[in-house]
XYZ file of C-alpha atoms in Angstrom:
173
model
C -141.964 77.198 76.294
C -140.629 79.419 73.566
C -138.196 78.584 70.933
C -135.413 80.643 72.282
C -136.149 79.740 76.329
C -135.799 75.867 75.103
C -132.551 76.642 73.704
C -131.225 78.583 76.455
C -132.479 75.570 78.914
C -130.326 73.502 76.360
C -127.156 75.239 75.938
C -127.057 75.148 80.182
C -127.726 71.587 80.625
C -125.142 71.095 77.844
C -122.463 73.696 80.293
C -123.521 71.759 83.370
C -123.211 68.600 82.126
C -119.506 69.372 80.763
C -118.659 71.279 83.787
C -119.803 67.551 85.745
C -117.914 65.377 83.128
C -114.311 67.857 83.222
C -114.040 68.293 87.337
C -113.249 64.813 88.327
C -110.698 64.992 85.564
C -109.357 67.856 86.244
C -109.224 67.681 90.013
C -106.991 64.151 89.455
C -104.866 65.920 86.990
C -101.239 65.973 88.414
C -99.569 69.168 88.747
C -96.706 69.425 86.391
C -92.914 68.271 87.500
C -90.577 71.353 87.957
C -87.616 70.296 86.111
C -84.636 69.921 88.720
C -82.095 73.091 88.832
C -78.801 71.435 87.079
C -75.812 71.297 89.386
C -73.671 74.154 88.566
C -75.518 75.692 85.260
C -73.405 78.025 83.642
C -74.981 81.264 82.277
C -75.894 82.140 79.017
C -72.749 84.106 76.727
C -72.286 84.952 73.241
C -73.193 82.598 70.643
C -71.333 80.204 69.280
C -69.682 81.025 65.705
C -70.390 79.447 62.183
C -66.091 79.015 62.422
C -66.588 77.135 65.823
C -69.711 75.076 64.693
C -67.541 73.974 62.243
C -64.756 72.789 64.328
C -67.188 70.840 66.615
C -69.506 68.990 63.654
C -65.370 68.424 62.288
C -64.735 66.476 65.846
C -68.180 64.962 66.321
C -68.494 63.316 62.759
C -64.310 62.494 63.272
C -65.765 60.395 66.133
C -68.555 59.180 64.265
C -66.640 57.646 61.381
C -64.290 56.504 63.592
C -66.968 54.324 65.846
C -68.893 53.003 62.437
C -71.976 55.029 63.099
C -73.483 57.314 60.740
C -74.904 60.161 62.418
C -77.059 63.600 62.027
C -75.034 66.709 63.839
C -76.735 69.659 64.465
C -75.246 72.798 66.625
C -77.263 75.866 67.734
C -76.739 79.229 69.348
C -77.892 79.647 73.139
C -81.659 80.828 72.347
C -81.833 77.539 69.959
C -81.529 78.754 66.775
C -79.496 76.781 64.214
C -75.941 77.680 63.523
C -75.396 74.020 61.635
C -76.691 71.081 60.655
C -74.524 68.340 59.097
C -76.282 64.691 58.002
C -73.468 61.955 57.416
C -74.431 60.113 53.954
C -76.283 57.046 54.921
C -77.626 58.624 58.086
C -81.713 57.711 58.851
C -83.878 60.300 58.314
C -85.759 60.575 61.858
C -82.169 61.886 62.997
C -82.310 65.378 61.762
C -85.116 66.711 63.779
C -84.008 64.409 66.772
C -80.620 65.903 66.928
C -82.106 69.190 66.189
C -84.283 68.803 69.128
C -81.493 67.301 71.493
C -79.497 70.600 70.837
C -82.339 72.428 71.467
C -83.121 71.155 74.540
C -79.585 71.049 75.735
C -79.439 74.961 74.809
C -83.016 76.074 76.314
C -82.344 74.431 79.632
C -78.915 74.953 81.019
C -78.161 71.092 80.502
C -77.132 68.269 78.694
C -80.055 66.029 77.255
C -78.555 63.066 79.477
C -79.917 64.828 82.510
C -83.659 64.392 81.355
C -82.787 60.595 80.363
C -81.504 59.972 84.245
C -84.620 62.070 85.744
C -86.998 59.906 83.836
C -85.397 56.574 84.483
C -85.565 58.079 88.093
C -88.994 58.641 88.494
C -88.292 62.691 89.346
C -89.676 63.934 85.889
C -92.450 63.140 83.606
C -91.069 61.463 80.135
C -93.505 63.704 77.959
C -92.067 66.756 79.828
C -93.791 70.041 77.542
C -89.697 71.310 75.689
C -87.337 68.727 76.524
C -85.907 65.662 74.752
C -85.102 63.120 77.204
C -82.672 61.421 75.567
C -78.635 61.085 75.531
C -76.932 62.886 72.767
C -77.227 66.431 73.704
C -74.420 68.278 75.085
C -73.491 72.173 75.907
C -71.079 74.124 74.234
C -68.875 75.992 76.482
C -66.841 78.555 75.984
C -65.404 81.163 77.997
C -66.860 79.727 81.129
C -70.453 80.521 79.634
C -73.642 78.917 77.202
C -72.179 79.728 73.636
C -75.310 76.676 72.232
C -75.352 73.416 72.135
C -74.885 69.968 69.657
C -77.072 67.324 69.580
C -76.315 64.035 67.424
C -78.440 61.532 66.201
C -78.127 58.144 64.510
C -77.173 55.594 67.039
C -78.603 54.614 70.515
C -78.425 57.276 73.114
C -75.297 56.311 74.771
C -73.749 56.610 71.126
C -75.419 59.777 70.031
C -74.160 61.148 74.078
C -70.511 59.822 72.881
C -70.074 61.906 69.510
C -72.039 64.730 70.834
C -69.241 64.626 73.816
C -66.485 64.775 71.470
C -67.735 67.582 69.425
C -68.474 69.739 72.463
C -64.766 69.420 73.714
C -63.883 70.688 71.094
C -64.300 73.987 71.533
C -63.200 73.685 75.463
């Protein structure tokens, strides 16, 4: 057999074999969870302003240092990008991407990050779901009836990052 037929009898025994070893896996692969439609989503509006962001991160960290708890507060525009991101002195690290993230996710999805924490405790939604944060502390920012972003907060437990983000999303009600 010829140097180049021996090769080509190699590189298909190498395809089959891979093709053997990937099918069972992929045939017991579970489809992906749709994530559930959130009661009464508002639609998207205008974005939020730097004047507003301010106002909320003002009530948010108000609540903060009021509670004890030092906390990361970030605010975005509908689409996600960052309006303002405020980090309390003392405040851990990890929190500024978190609370990044939690406003993200809050802003990308029509919802507040709480809803992901209740779907996975549920069983109804995959924990490492591809986009979302699954945990307490993001909330919408609603004005006018409509999306204008999202905060998220960071720096305490999720029912404490849910409670500051809460008070800096009213807000601007």
């Amino acid at each position: 057999m010829s140097r180049k037929a021996t090769l080509a009898l190699i590189a298909l025994i190498a395809l089959g074999g891979a093709a053997l070893v990937a099918g069972p896996a992929l045939a017991q692969t579970a489809p992906a969870a749709a994530v559930p439609a959130a009661p009464h989503a508002p639609p998207y509006g205008r974005a939020v302003t730097l004047a507003e962001a301010k106002t909320v991160v003002a009530a948010a960290e108000a609540e903060a240092r009021k509670q004890g708890w030092l906390m990361v507060i970030t605010v975005v525009e509908p689409n996600g990008a960052l309006v303002m991101s405020q980090k309390m002195d003392g405040a851990q690290y990890g929190s500024n991407d978190v609370a990044r993230r939690k406003a993200e996710t809050s802003a990308n999805f029509r919802r507040p990050t709480s809803y992901f924490q209740e779907a996975v405790k549920g069983g109804t939604l995959n924990a490492i779901f591809t986009g979302a944060l699954a945990i307490e502390g993001g909330e919408l920012l609603i004005i006018d009836g409509k999306i204008a972003g999202a905060i998220g907060a960071s720096g305490g437990s999720g029912a404490q990052d849910g409670l500051i983000a809460r008070a800096g999303a009213a807000a601007v009600k």
